């Protein structure tokens, strides 16, 4: 479905390039939920947004993103516009404010459908009613403005709009972060439902919350300071993490089934490095409790540690891939 190879996405600033995504490779298969996790500023949002729409100061500095055989980094604006929503769609972070506030839901949907070649308004209205019912919203929502909807309703309306044209790949960027646990569960169930119904084939789910990925992702990629530090099947990442950063990230989460208040969150001491002039070696060395002498100077490559499980750390030794 999607093959990303050595992708580099930087931000051009007056003082130099911020290396937000710096040589990232991964694959998303048909039928899977692929989770991307890491602290804010690790490059996960930049990465997924660069697949959909690159606007200055975002610059593509190298690498490919092959989506159904085409390189997303080399599409014309017209080609990109054509596949957006219909083949590749995103539910953005702050999804609650993503809908045009000056239009009713039915007009937002009609504009979108028209732009992608639909001519039969009746049919589009019918589809909208079906999809609203699917996310348990009343048909009256079609005649409402986004501001008239509560937060949870707006979130679901945004999901309807993002998936209306049955995109093969749906990107969800931090869509559960602002929600309470119950609403989070509803959103996750809806994503599953969209997949079961064949409305979307694959999902990239971006979050800082590994506990959510444990529930929905088939595989997880952990990013730190613009790099992939670990990638593998969800079970492996959650139960057998090998990278010091992944381990700290998991320790900083409340464990499932343990009451939140009773548990002390350890957090990860220190702050991520500046991506303006990142060190040559491991980008985590300033915060790593296990750093070796060579860590600041030599960059660790991804090594295989299990079935489909890779991590980049000098402690692992092994053959680099
Ligand atoms: Fe820590 Fe070195 Fe491994 Fe980086 S390469 S995570 S600094 S031990
Ligand atoms: Mg983000």
Short mmCIF file of C-alpha atoms and ligand atoms in Angstrom, two decimals, residues 229 243-245 281-296 298-300 312-316, ligand 1:
data_model
loop_
_atom_site.label_atom_id
_atom_site.label_comp_id
_atom_site.label_asym_id
_atom_site.label_seq_id
_atom_site.Cartn_x
_atom_site.Cartn_y
_atom_site.Cartn_z
CA UNK A 229 14.36 3.94 16.81
CA UNK A 243 15.40 0.27 22.56
CA UNK A 244 16.10 2.30 25.73
CA UNK A 245 13.77 5.05 24.48
CA UNK A 281 25.66 9.78 16.56
CA UNK A 282 22.56 8.53 18.35
CA UNK A 283 20.08 11.35 18.82
CA UNK A 284 18.95 9.90 22.12
CA UNK A 285 22.35 9.90 23.79
CA UNK A 286 21.74 13.10 25.81
CA UNK A 287 18.92 11.35 27.67
CA UNK A 288 19.99 7.74 27.50
CA UNK A 289 20.90 6.08 30.81
CA UNK A 290 23.00 3.47 28.96
CA UNK A 291 24.97 5.67 26.55
CA UNK A 292 28.34 4.26 25.46
CA UNK A 293 31.44 6.26 24.48
CA UNK A 294 30.72 5.88 20.79
CA UNK A 295 27.02 6.86 21.02
CA UNK A 296 27.50 10.63 20.47
CA UNK A 298 28.48 6.91 15.62
CA UNK A 299 24.90 6.63 14.44
CA UNK A 300 23.32 3.25 15.23
CA UNK A 312 18.60 1.18 16.28
CA UNK A 313 20.89 1.06 19.32
CA UNK A 314 24.58 0.20 19.79
CA UNK A 315 23.70 -2.00 22.78
CA UNK A 316 22.11 -4.49 20.39
FE1 LIG B 1 21.51 4.85 24.24
FE2 LIG B 1 23.66 4.53 22.74
FE3 LIG B 1 21.55 2.99 22.34
FE4 LIG B 1 21.50 5.57 21.67
S1 LIG B 1 22.78 3.98 20.78
S2 LIG B 1 19.92 4.45 22.71
S3 LIG B 1 22.70 6.46 23.32
S4 LIG B 1 22.82 3.07 24.17
#
